Short mmCIF file of C-alpha atoms in Angstrom, two decimals:
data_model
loop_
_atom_site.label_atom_id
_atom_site.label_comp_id
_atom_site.label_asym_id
_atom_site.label_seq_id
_atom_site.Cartn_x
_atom_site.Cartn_y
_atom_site.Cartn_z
CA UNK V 1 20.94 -150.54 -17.87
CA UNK V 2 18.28 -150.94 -20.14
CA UNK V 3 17.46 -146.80 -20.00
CA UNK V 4 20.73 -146.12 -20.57
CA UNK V 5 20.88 -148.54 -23.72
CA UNK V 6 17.64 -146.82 -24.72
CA UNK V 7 18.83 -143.50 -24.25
CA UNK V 8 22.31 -144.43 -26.51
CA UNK V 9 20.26 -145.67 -29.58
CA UNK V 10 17.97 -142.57 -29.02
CA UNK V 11 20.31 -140.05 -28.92
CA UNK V 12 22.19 -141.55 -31.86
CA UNK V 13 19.17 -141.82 -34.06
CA UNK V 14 18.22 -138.10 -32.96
CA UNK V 15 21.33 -136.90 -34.61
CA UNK V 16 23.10 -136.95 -37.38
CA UNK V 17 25.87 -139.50 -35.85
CA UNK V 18 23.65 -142.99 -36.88
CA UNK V 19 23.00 -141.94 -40.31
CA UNK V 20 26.60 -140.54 -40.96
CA UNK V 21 27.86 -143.86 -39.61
CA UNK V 22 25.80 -145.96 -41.35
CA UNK V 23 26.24 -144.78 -44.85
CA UNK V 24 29.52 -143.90 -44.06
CA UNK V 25 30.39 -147.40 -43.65
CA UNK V 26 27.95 -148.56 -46.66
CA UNK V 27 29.09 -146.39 -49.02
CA UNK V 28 32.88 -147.11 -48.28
CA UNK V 29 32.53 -150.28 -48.54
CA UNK V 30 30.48 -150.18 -51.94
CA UNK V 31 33.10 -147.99 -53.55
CA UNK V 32 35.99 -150.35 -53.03
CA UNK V 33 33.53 -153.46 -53.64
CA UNK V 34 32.17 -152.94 -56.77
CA UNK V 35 33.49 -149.33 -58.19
CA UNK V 36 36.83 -148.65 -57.47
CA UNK V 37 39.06 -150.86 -59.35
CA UNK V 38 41.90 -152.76 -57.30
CA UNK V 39 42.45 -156.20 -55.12
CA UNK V 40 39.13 -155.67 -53.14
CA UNK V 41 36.96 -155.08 -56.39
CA UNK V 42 34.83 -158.33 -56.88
CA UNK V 43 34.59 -157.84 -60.47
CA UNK V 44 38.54 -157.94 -60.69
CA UNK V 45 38.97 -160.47 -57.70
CA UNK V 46 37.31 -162.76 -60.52
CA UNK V 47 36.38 -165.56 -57.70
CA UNK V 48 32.38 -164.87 -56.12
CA UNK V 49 33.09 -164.56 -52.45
CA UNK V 50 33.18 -162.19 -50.32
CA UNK V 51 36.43 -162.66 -48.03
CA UNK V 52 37.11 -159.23 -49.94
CA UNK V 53 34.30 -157.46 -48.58
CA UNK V 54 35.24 -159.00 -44.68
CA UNK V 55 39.25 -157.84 -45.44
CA UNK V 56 37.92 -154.41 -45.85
CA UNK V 57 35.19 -154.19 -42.97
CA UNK V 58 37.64 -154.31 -39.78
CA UNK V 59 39.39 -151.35 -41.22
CA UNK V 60 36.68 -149.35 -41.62
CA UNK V 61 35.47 -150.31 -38.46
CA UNK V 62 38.71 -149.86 -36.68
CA UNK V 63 37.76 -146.14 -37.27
CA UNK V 64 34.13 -145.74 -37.35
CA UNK V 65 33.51 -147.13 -33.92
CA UNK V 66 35.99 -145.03 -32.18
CA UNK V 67 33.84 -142.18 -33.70
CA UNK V 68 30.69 -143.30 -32.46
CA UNK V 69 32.15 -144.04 -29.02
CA UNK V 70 34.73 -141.05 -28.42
CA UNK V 71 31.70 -139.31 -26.90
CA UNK V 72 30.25 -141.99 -24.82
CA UNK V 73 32.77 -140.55 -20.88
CA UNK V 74 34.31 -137.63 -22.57
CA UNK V 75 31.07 -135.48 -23.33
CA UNK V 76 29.68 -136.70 -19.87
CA UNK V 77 32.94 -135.52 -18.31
CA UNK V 78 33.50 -131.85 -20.10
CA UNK V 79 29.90 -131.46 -19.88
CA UNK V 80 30.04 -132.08 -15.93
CA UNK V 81 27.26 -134.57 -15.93
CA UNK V 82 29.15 -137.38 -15.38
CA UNK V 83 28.76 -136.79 -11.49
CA UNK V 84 24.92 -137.14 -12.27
CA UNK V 85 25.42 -140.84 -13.84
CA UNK V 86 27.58 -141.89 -10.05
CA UNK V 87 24.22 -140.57 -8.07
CA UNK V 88 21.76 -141.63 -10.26
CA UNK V 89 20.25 -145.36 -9.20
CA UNK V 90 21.99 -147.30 -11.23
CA UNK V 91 25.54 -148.54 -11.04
CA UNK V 92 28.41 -147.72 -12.91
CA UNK V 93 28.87 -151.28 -14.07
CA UNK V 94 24.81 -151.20 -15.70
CA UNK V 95 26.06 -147.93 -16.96
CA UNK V 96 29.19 -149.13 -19.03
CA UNK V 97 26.95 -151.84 -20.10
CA UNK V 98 24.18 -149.91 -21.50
CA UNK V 99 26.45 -147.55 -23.47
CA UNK V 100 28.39 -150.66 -24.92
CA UNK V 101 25.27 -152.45 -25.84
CA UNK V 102 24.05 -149.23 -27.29
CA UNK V 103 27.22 -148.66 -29.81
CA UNK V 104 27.54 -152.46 -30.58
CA UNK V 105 23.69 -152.30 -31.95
CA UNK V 106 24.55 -149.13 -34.11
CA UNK V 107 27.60 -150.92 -35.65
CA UNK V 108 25.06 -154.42 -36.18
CA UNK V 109 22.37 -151.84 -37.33
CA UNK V 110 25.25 -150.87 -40.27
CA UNK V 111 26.23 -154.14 -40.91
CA UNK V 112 22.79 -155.71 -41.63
CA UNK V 113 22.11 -154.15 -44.86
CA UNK V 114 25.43 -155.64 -46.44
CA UNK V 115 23.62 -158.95 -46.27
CA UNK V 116 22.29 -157.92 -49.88
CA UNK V 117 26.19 -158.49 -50.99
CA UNK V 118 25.60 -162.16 -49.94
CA UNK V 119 22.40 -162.17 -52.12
CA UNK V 120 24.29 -160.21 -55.29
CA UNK V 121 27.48 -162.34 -54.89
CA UNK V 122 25.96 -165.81 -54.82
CA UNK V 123 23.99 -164.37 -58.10
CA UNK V 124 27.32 -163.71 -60.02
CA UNK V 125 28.53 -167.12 -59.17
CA UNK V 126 29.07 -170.12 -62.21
CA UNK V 127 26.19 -171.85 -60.64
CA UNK V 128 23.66 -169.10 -59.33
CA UNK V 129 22.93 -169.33 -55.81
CA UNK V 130 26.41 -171.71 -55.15
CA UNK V 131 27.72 -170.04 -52.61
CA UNK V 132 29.24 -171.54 -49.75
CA UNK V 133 27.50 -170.10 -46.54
CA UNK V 134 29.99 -171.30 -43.68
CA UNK V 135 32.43 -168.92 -44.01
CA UNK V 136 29.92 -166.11 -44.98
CA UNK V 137 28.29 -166.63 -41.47
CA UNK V 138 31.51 -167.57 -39.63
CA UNK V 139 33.09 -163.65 -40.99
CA UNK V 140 29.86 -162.24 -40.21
CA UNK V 141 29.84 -163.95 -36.44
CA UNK V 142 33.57 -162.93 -36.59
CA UNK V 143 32.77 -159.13 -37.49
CA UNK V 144 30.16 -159.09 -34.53
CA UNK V 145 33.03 -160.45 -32.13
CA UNK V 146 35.24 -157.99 -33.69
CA UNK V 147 32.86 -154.89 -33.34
CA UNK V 148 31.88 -155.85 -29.94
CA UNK V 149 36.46 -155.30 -28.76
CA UNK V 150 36.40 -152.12 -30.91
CA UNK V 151 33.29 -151.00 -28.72
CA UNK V 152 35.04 -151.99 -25.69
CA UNK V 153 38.14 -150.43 -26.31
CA UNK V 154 36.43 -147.00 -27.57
CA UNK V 155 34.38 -146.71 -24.46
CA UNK V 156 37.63 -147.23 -22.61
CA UNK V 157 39.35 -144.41 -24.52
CA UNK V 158 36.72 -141.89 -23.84
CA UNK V 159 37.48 -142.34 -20.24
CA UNK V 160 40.69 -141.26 -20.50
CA UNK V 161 40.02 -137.71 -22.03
CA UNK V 162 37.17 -135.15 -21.60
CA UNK V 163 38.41 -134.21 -25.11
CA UNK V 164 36.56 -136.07 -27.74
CA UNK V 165 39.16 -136.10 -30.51
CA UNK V 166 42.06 -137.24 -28.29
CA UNK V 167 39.35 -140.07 -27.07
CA UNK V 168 38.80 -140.94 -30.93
CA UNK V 169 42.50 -140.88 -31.93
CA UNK V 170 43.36 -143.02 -28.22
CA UNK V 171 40.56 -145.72 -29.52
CA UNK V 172 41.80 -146.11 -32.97
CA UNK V 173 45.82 -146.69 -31.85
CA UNK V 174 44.43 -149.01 -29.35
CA UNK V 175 42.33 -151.02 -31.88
CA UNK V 176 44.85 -150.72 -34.73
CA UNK V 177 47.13 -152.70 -32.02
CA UNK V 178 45.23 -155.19 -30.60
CA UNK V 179 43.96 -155.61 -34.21
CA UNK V 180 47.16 -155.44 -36.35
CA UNK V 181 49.86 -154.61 -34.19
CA UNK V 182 50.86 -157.95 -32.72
CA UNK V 183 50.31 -159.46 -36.44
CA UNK V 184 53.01 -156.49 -37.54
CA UNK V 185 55.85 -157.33 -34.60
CA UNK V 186 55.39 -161.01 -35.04
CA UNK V 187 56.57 -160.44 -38.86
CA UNK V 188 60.04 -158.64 -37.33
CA UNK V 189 60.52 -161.77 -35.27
CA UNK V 190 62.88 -164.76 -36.68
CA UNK V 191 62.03 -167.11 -34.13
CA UNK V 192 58.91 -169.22 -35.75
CA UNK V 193 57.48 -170.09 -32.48
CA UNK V 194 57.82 -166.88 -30.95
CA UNK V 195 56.55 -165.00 -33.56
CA UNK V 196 53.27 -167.47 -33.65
CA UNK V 197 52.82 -167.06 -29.48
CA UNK V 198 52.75 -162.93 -30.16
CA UNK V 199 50.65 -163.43 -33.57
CA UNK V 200 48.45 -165.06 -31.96
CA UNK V 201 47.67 -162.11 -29.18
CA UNK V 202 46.32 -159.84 -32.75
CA UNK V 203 42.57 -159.65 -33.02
CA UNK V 204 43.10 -160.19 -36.53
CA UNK V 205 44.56 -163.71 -36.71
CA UNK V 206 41.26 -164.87 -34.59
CA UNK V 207 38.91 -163.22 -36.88
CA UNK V 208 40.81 -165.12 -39.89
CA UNK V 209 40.18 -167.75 -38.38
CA UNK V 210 36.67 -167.77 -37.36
CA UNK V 211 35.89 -166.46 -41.05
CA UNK V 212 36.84 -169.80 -42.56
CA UNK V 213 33.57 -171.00 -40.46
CA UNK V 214 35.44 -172.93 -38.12
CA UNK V 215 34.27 -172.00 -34.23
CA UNK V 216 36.51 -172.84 -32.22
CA UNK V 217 36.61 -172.01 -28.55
CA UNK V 218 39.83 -170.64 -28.57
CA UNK V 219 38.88 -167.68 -30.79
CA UNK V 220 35.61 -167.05 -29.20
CA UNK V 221 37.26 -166.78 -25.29
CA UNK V 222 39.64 -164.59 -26.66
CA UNK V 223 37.19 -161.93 -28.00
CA UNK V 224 35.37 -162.30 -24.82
CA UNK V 225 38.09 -162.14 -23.07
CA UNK V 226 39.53 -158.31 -24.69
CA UNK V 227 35.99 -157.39 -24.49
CA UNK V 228 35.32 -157.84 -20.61
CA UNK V 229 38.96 -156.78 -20.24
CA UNK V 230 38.42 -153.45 -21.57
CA UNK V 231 34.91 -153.02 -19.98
CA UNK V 232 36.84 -153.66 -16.76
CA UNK V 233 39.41 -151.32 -17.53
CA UNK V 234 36.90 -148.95 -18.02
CA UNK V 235 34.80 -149.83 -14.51
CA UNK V 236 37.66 -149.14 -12.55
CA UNK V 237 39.04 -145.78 -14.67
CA UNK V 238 35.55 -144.13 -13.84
CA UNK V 239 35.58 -145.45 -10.07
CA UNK V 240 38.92 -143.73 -9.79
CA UNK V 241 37.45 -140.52 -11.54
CA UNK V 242 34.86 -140.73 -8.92
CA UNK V 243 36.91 -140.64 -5.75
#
């Protein structure tokens, strides 16, 4: 596991693929922060927080890791080296592992330098330095959690297609659902209870909640819980493609 986790953050850091998704996600992020004017500008927002900054990063996730990981099966597959991963020693399950671990430290890797929003924010506060570090933590814990389903899923997706782009565009649908989807139905739905039970099967309504810097057990088992899901999924997709 651990060579194939090497080989992941080598081969991304070899290309162009780390850098493009790193200041991809930076410079996306700093646009609509602190440029472009709108709801997610700070400046305009007029309150120094930044719940703006962690409305904006699952989005821009919900692409950017199904970029990273449309290649992870389906350039292994076209390529016809994926045959070579099923005799090498190692097991599938190490395999899946080291390629997920590999993607989810890219995405960390991108989100550590936004910690110098927490430093600039708390400056522009009434009271410099005043800023209230549960629910910056809790959103950043939340993001992790968050990243870690989006990896899941987009490792899944490459399995289903040797073709990279159908992989990317099968990841993103798939995390736009499990993100926003349920959240979108439930808002169709006059039944209160009913519409809470399928809101509360969204991603996004568990990262809400873990952002106000509340942990609560419920929200961390169910990230775990769509992340081994999909990991399964995708043990079991790459058996079949074995037989």
């Amino acid at each position: 596991m651990l060579a194939i986790f090497k080989r992941e953050i080598q081969s991304f850091f070899t290309s162009p693929i780390a850098y493009l998704v790193i200041g991809l996600f930076l410079t996306l992020n700093g646009l609509f922060l602190w440029v472009f004017k709108g709801k997610f500008n700070i400046f305009d927002y007029g309150f120094a927080d930044l719940s703006n900054f962690f409305l904006l990063a699952p989005w821009v996730f919900l692409f950017l890791i199904p970029a990273i990981t449309m290649k992870s099966f389906s350039e292994e597959s076209k390529l016809g080296t994926l045959e070579l991963l099923f005799i090498k020693p190692i097991s599938v399950s190490e395999t899946v592992l080291g390629k997920f671990l590999g993607t989810l430290t890219l995405g960390i890797i991108a989100l550590l330098p936004t910690i110098i929003y927490v430093y600039a924010v708390s400056q522009l506060g009434t009271t410099e330095g005043n800023l209230d570090s549960g629910p910056v933590m809790g959103s950043y814990f939340g993001t992790v959690l968050l990243m870690s389903c989006y990896t899941s899923i987009g490792i899944f997706a490459s399995t289903l297609s040797d073709n990279q782009i159908v992989a990317f565009i099968a990841g993103v649908i798939l995390c736009f659902i499990l993100f926003y989807g349920f959240e979108g139905i439930s808002t169709l739905l006059t039944d209160g209870q009913t519409s809470l039970i399928i809101k509360s099967l969204g991603m996004k309504q568990h990262f809400e909640s873990i952002s106000l810097g509340v942990l609560d057990t419920r929200d961390l088992l169910y990230f775990i819980s769509v992340t081994a899901f999909f990991l399964f999924l995708t043990l079991l997709q790459l058996k079949n493609m074995n037989r």
